[in-house]
Coordinates of C-alpha atoms in Angstrom, one line a residue:
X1 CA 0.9 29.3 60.2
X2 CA 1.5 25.6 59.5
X3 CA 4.7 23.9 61.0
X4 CA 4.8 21.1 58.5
X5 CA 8.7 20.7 56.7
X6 CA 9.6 21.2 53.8
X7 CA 9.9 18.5 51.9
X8 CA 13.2 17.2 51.1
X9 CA 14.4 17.7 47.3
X10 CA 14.7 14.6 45.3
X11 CA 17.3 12.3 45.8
X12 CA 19.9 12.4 42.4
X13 CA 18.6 8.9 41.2
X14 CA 14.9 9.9 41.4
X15 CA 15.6 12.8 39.3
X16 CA 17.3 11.1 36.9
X17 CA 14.4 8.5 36.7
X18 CA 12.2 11.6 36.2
X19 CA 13.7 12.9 33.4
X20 CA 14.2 9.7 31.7
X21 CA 10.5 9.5 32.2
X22 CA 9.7 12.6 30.7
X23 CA 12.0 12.0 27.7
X24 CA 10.0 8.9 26.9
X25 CA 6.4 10.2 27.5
X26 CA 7.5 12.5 24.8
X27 CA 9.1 9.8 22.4
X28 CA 5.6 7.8 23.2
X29 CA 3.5 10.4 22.1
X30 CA 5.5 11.9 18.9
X31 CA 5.4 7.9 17.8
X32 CA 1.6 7.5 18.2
X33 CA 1.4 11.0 16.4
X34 CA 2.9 9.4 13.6
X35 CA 1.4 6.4 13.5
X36 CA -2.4 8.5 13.8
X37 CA -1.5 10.3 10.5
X38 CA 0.0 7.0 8.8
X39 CA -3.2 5.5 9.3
X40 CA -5.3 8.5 8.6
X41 CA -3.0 8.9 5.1
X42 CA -5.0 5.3 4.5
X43 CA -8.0 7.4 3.5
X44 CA -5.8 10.5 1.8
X45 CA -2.2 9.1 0.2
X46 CA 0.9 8.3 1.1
X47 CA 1.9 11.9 0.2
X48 CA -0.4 13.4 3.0
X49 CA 1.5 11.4 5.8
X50 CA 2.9 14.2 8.1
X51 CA 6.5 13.4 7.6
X52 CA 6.2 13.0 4.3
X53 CA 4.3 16.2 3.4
X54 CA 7.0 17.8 5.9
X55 CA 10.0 16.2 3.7
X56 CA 8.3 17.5 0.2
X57 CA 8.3 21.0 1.7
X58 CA 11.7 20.9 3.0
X59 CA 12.7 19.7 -0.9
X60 CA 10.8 22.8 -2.0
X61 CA 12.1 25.7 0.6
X62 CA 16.0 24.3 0.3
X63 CA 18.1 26.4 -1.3
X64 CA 19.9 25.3 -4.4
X65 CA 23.4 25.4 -3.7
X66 CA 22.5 22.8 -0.4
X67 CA 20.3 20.3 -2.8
X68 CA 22.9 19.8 -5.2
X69 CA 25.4 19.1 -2.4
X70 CA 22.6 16.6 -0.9
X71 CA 22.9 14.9 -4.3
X72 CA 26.3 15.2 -4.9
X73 CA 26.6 13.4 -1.5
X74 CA 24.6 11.1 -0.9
X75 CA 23.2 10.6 -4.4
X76 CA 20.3 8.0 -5.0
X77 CA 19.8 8.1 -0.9
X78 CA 19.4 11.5 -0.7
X79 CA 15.0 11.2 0.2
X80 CA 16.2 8.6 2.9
X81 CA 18.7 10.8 4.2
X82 CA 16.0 13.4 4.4
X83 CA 13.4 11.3 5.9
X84 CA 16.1 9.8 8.6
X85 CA 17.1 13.7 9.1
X86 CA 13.7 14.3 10.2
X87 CA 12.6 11.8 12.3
X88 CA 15.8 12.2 14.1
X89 CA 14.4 15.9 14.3
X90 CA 11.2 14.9 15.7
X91 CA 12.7 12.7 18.2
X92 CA 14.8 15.5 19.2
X93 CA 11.6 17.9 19.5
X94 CA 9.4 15.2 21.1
X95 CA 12.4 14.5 23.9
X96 CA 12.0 18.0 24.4
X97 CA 8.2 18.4 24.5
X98 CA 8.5 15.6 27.0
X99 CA 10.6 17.2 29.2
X100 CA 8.6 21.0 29.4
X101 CA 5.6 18.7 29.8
X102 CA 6.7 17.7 33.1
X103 CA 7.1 21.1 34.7
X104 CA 4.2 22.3 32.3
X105 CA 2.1 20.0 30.6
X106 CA 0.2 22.5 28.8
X107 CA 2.7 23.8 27.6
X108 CA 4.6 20.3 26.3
X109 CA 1.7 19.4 24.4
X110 CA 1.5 22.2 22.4
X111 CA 4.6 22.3 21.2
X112 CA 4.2 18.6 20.1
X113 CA 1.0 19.7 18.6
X114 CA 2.5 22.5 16.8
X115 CA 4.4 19.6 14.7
X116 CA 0.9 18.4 13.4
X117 CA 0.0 22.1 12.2
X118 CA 3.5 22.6 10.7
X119 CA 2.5 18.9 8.8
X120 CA -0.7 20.2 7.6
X121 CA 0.4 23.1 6.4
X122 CA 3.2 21.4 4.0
X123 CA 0.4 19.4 3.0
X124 CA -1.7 22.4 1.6
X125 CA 1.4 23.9 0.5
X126 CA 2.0 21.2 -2.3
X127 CA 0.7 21.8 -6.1
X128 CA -2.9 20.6 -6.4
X129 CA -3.8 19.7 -3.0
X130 CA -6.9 19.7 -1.2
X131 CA -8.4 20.4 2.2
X132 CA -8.6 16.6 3.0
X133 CA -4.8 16.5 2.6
X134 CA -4.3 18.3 6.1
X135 CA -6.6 15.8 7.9
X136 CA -3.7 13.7 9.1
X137 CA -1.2 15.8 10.3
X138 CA -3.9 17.5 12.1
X139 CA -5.3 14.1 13.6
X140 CA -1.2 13.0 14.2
X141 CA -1.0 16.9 16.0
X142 CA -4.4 16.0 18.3
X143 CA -3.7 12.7 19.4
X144 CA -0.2 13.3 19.9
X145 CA -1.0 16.5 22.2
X146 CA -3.3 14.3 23.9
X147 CA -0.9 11.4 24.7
X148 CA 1.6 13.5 25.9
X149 CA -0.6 15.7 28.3
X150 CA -2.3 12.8 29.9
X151 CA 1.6 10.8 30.2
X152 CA 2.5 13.9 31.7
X153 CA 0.0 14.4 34.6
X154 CA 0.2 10.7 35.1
X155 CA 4.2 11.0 35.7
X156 CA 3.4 14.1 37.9
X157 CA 1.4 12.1 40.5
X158 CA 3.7 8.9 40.7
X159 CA 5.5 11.7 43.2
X160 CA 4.8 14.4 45.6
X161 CA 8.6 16.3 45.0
X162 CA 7.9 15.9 41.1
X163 CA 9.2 19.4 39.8
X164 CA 6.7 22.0 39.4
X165 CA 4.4 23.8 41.8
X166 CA 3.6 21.9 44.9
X167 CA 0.5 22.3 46.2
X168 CA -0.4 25.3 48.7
X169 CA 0.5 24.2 52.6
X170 CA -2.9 23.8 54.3
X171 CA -3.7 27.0 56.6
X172 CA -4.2 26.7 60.3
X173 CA -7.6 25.8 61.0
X174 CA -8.8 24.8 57.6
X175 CA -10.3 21.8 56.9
X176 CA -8.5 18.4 55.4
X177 CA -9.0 17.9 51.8
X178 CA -8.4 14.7 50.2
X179 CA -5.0 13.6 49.2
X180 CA -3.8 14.1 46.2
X181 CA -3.8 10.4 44.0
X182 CA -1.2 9.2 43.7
X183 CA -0.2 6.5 40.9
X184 CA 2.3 3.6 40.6
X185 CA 5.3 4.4 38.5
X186 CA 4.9 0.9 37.5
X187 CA 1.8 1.7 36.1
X188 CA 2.8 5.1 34.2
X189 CA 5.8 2.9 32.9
X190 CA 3.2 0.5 31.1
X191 CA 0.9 3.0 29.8
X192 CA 3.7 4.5 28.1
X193 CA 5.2 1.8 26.7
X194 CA 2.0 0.6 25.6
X195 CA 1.6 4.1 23.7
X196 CA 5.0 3.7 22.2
X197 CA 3.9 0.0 21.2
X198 CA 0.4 1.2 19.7
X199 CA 2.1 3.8 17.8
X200 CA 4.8 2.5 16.1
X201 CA 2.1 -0.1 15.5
X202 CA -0.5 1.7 13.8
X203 CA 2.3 3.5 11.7
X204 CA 3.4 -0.1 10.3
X205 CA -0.1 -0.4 9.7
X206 CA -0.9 2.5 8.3
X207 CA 2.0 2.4 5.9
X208 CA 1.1 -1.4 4.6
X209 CA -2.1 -0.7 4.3
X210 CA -1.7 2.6 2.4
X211 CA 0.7 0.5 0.0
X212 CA -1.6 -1.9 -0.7
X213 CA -4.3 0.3 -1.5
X214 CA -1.9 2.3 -3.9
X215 CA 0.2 -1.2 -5.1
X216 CA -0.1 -0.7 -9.4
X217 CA 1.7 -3.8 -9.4
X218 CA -0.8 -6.1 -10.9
X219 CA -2.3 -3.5 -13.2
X220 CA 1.5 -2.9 -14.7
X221 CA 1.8 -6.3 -14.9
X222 CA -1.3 -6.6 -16.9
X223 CA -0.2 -4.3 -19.5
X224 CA 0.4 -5.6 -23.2
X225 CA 2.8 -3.7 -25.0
X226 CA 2.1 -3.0 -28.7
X227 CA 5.1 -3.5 -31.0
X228 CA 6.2 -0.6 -32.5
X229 CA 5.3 0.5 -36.0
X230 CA 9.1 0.5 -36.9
X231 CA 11.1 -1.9 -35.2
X232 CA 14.5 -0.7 -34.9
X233 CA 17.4 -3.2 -35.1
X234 CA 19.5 -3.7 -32.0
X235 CA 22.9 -1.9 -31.9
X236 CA 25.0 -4.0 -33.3
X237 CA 28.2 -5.6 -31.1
X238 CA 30.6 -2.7 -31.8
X239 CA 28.7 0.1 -30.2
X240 CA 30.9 -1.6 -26.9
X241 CA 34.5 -1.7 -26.7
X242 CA 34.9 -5.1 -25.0
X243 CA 37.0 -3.9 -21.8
X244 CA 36.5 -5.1 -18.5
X245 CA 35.3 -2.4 -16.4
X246 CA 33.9 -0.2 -19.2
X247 CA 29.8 0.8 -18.4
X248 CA 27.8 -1.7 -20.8
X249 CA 26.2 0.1 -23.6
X250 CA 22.4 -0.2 -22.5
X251 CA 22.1 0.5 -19.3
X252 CA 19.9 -1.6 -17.6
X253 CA 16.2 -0.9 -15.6
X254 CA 17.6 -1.1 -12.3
X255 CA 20.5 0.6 -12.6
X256 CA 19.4 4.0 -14.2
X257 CA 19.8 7.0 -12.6
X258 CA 17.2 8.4 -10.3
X259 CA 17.0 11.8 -9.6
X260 CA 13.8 13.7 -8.5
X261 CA 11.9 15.3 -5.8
X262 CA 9.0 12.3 -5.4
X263 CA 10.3 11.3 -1.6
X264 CA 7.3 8.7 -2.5
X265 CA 6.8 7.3 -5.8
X266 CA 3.3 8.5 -7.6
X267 CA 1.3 5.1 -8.1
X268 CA -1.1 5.3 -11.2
X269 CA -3.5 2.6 -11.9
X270 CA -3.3 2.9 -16.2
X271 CA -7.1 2.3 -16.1
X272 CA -7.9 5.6 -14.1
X273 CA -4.6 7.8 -16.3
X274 CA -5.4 10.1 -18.7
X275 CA -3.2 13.0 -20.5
X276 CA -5.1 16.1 -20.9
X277 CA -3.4 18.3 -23.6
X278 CA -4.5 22.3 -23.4
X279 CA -3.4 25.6 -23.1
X280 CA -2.5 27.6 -26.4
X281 CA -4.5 24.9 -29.0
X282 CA -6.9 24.8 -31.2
X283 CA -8.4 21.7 -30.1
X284 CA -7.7 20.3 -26.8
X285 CA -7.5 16.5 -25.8
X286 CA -8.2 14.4 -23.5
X287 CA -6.3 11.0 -23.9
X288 CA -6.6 7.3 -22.0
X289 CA -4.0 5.0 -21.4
X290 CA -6.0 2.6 -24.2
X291 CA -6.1 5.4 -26.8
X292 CA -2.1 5.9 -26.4
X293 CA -1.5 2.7 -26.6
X294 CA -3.3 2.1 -29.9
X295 CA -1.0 5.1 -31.2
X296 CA 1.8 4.5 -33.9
X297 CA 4.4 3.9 -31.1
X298 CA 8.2 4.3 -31.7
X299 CA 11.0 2.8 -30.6
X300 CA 14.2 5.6 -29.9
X301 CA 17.6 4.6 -28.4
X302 CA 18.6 7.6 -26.1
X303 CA 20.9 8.5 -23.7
X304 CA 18.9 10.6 -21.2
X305 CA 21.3 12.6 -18.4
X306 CA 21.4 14.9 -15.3
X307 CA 21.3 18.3 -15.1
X308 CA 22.9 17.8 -12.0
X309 CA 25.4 15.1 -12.8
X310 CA 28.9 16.3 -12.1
X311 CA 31.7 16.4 -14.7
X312 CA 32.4 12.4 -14.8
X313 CA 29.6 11.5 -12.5
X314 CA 26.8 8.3 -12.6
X315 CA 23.6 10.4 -13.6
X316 CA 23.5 9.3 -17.1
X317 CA 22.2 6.5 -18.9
X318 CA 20.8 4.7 -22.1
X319 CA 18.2 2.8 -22.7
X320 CA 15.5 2.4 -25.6
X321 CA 12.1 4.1 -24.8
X322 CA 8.9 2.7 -26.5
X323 CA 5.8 5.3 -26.9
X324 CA 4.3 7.6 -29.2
X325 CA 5.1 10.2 -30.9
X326 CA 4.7 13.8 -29.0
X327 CA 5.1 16.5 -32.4
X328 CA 2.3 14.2 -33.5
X329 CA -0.1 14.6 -31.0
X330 CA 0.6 18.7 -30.5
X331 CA 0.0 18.6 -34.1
X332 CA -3.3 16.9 -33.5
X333 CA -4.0 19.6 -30.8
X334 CA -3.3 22.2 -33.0
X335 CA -0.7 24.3 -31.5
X336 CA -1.5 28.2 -32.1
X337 CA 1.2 30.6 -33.2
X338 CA 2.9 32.5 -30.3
X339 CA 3.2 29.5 -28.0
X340 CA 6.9 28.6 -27.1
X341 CA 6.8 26.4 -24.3
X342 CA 5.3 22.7 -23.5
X343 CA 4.8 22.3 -19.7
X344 CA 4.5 18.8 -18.6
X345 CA 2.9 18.4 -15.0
X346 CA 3.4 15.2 -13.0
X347 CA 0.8 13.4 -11.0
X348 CA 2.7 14.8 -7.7
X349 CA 2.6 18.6 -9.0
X350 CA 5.9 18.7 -10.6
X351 CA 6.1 21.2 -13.3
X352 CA 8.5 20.5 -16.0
X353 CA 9.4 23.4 -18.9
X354 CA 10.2 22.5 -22.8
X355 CA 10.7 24.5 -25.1
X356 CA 8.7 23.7 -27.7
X357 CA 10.6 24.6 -30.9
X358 CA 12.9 21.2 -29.6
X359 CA 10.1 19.2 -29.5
X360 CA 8.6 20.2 -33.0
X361 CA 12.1 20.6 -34.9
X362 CA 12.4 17.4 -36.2
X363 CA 13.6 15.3 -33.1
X364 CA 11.4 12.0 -32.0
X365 CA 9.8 13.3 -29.2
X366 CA 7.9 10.3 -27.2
X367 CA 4.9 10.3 -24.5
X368 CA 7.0 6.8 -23.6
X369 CA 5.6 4.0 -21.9
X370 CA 8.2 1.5 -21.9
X371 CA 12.1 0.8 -21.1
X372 CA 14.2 -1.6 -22.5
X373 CA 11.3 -4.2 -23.7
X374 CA 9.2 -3.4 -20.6
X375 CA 6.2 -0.8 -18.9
X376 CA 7.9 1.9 -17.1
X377 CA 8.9 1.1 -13.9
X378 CA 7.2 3.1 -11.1
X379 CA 10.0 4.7 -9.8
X380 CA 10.1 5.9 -13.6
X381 CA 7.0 7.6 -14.1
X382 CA 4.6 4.4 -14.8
X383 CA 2.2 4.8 -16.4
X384 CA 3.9 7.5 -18.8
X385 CA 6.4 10.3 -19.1
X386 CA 8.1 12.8 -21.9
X387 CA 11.3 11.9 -23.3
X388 CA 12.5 14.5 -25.7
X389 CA 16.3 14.0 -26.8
X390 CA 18.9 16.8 -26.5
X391 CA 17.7 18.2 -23.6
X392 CA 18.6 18.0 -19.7
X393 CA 16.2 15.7 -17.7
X394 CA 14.5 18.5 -16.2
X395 CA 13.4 20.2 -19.2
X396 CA 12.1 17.3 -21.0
X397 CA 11.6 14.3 -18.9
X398 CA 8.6 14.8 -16.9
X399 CA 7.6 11.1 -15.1
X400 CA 4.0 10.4 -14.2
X401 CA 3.0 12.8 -16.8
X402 CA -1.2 13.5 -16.8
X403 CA -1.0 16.9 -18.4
X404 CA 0.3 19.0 -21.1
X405 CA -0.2 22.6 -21.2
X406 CA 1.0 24.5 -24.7
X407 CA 2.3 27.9 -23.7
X408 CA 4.8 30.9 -23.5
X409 CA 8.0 31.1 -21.4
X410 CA 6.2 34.4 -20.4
X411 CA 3.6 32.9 -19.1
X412 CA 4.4 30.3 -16.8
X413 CA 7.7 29.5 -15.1
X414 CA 8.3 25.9 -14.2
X415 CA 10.0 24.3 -11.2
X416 CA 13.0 24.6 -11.5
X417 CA 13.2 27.9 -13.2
X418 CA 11.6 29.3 -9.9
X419 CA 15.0 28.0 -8.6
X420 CA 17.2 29.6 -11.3
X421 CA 18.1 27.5 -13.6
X422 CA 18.9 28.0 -16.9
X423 CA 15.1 27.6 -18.9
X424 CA 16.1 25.1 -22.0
X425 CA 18.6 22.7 -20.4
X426 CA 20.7 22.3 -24.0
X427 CA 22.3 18.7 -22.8
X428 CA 26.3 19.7 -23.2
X429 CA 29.4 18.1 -24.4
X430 CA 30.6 15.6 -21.5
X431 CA 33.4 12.6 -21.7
X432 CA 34.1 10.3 -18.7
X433 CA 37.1 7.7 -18.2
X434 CA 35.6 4.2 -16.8
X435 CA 38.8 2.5 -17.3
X436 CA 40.7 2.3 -15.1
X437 CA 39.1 3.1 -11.5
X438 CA 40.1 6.2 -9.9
X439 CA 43.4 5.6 -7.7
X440 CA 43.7 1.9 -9.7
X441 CA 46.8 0.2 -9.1
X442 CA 47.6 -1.1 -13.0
X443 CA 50.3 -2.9 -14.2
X444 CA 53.2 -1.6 -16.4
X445 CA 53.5 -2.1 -19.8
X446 CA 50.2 -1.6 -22.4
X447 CA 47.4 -0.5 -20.1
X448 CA 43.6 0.1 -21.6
X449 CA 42.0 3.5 -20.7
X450 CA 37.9 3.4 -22.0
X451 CA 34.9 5.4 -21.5
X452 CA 32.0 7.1 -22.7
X453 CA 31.0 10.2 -23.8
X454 CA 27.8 12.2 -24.9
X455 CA 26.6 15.1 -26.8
X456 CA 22.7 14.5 -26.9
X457 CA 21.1 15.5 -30.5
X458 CA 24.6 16.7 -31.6
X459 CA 26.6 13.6 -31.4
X460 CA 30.7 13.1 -30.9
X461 CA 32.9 13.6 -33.3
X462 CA 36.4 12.6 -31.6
X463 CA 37.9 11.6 -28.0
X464 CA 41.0 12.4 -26.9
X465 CA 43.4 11.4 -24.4
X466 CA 46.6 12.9 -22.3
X467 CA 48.2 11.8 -19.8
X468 CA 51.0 13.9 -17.4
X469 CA 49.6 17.1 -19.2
X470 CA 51.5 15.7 -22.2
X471 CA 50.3 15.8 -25.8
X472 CA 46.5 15.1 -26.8
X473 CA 45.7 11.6 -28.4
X474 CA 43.2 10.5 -30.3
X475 CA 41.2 7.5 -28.7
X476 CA 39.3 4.8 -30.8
X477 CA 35.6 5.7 -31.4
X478 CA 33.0 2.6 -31.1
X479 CA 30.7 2.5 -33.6
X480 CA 28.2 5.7 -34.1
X481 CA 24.7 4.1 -33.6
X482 CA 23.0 7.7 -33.0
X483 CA 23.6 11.1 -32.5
X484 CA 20.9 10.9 -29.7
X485 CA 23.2 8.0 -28.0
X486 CA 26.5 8.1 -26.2
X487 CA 29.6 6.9 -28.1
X488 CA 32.6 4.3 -26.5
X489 CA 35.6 5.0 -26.9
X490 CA 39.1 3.5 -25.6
X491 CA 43.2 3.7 -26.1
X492 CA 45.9 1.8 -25.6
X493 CA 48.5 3.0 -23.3
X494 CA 51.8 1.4 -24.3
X495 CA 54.4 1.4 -22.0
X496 CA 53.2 2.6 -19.3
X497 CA 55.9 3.7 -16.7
X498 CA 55.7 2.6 -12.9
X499 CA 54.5 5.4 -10.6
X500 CA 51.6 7.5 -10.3
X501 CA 50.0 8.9 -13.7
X502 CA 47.2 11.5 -14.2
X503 CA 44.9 10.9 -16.9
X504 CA 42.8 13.4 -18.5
X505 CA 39.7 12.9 -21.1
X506 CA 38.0 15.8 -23.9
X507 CA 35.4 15.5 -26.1
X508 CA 34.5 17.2 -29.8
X509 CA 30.8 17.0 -30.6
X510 CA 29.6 16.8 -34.2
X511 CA 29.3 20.5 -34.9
X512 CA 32.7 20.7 -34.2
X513 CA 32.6 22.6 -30.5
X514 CA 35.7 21.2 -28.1
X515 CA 34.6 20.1 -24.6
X516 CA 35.7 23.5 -22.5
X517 CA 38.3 22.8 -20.1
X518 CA 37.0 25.4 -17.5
X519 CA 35.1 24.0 -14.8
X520 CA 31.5 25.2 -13.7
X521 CA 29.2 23.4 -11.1
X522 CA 25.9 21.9 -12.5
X523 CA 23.9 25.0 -11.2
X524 CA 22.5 26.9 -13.9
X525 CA 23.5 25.2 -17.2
X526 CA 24.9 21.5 -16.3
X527 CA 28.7 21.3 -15.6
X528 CA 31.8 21.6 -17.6
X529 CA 35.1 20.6 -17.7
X530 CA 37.9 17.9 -18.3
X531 CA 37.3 14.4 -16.3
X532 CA 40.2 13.3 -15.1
X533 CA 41.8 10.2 -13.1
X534 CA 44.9 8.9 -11.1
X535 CA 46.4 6.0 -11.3
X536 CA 49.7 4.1 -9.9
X537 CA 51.7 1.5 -12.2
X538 CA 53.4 -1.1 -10.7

């Protein structure tokens, strides 16, 4: 029997070293796992990228109740609170990995590489996707297994009392082997900062070049917008109350509401778009971004809002569309009796359900291409999307729009009916104070209260006012440009006593219906209730 010692345990600074070790081989690995599937998206689209494919999945498996709340939250930064959620995840898993590699390397790199399966199969998992899709979270899964298994061996011989099984004590009589090699911590230190480096490298890389090859910049640019066939007249000066404070009538490009599932934004060139319109028709089509363009467009001034948009909440906005008109071309199509839905499909897979007796009633329904005088911007569905007034977004507004399928409720449920909501998204009567700020300090004496409110296709009627739960009042109505538009109102609070004041705000659309005090959440229908807002004279 041998009489060698046992070696001594590690010292407490050596293991510490260790770990930190560990925890970085597996930070260096995840990060050149990423940065292998950014650059391998290069060939496939940004969607395809593992954390993104792994975000859109996340979108698609999360319940309801905890989506709205994400909104409701952290509003237009929900997708970067999602994408920061996850690579704090995977920074989490890869500190991990690293750290089971050391006692089993084997085993750590498998469980890194389990992140590239879990990638590839969110990429197959989304509408329309094809076997190509998987390629880089499968590459990001090899090369990250890879990394960390050869970081991980490399760490293991920088030290004989490393943890994990030492090697057998030599038997009495047998012959010497070779020692086992040893390497330089110095050395495992650079190799894994250089991993890190190339990584996070590659993923910068992979991301530019990925927008570049996707940038529709130039082609939007290039576009020439036909005048309509009708120009409208501008709304004329008393559509907006002038009161500092209250939301200007048109709401400008970069300040409407975005609120979608894209966590990247769909880039069409318009030279390679095309709408194909199918399903229950006698003759389907198949249109070009040219042949829509030489349409009969229309210009409509709508007020387009959020099915999710809490009672007084920012998810609402107006702004005049340019595009042609949709009854038109179903008419064209020939739509056959029995069909009751129009489902729009986005270039990302989105399906979007209308009902189709609100699209051929009467209203101007538009395939638009333009906002306020310009193409649609990307982020709101450039080259073209469905505007159809009177409805929720998400059963009439589907952006990057390239198909049209006629159909039956029956038939076909649509995104967000999978998720149970209500199927024809009826926009409903909604008022919202502007004027002043919630928890305003205002002075005493005559203070203006303004806002907006909106009942899409219907129109409003009256506004009313109250304040201290004391009688209704009647608020001045701005001018009436369209029942498809929001209407300004405002009042003049005379006298207003120091202290603090509760003010509360109810609209009567045009058919006569009061805006229901009771208060419901946006899930199914859209929310209800009275907005209401403190204030403090002084």
């Amino acid at each position: 029997m041998s009489n060698e010692p046992t070696p001594p345990p590690p010292r407490p600074g050596h293991r510490l070293l260790r770990t930190a070790g560990a925890a970085a081989t597996g930070l260096a690995a995840a990060t050149a796992a990423l940065g292998t599937g950014a650059m391998a998206a290069y060939a496939t689209g940004a969607p395809s990228t593992p954390v993104i494919a792994v975000g859109s999945a996340a979108i698609d498996l999360t319940p309801t109740p905890l989506k709205e709340y994400a909104v409701r939250t952290f509003g237009a930064r929900d997708k970067a609170v999602l994408l920061d959620g996850i690579h704090l995840t995977m920074a989490l898993l890869a500190v991990l990995a690293g750290l089971l590699a050391a006692r089993r390397p084997l085993a750590g790199a498998a469980a890194l590489g389990a992140f590239g399966g879990l990638g590839a199969w969110a990429a197959l998992s989304r509408p329309g996707a094809h076997a190509a899709d998987c390629a880089p979270s499968a590459a990001a899964g090899v090369v990250g297994a890879a990394a960390l298994l050869l970081l991980a061996r490399s760490w293991r011989r920088t030290s004989p009392t490393l943890p994990g099984p030492q090697p057998e004590p030599e038997q009495e009589g047998a012959l010497p082997g070779p020692a086992p090699a040893v390497t330089s911590r110095r050395t495992v230190l650079a190799a894994t900062a250089a991993t890190f480096t190339a990584g996070a490298l590659a993923g910068i890389g992979g991301r530019i070049l990925t927008d570049r090859r996707l940038d529709v910049t130039a082609a939007r640019d290039a576009v020439r917008l036909p005048a309509p066939a009708v120009p409208p007249a501008p709304p004329p000066p008393s559509v907006h109350p002038d009161i500092p404070g209250l939301s200007p009538f048109t709401t400008a490009n970069g300040d409407f509401y975005r609120v979608d599932t894209a966590l990247t934004l769909p880039r069409i060139d318009p030279r390679d778009w095309a709408l194909r319109i199918h399903g229950l028709v006698d003759r389907p089509q198949l249109i070009t971004f040219d042949q829509l363009l030489r349409e009969p467009l229309e210009e409509l001034d709508h007020t387009l809002s959020c099915v999710s948009n809490e009672v007084g909440g920012p998810y609402v906005g107006t702004t005049r569309w340019l595009g042609a008109s949709l009854p038109t071309l179903l008419r064209r199509a020939g739509v056959r009796s029995g069909a009751d839905q129009l489902v729009g499909r986005s270039q990302d897979g989105m399906t979007i359900g209308t009902p189709l007796e609100s699209v051929l009633d009467g209203r101007r329904a538009l395939l638009a291409v333009a906002m306020n005088g310009e193409a649609l911007p990307p982020a709101h569905g450039f080259p073209c999307r469905s505007v159809v007034p009177g409805l929720y977004g998400y059963t009439s507004a589907t952006k990057w729009l390239v198909d049209l399928e006629v159909t039956t409720f029956a038939a076909f449920d649509p995104y967000w009916v999978q998720r149970g909501w209500d199927r024809t998204g009826t926009v409903r009567t909604a008022s919202r104070i502007d004027v002043p700020a919630p928890f305003a300090k205002v002075r005493a004496g005559n203070v203006d209260i303004a806002g907006t409110a909106w009942a899409t296709h219907r129109g409003i009627a009256a506004v009313e006012v109250r304040i201290d739960q004391g009688p209704w009042r009647q608020a001045e109505l701005a001018f009436d440009a369209s029942p498809d538009l929001w209407r300004q109102w405002s009042y003049r609070w005379a006298d207003a006593p120091p202290g603090a004041h509760r003010i509360e705000v109810r609209a009567t659309d045009a058919t006569g219906a009061v805006q229901p005090e009771r208060r419901a959440t946006p899930f199914p229908a859209g929310a209800t209730g009275w907005h209401s807002t403190v204030v403090t004279v002084t």
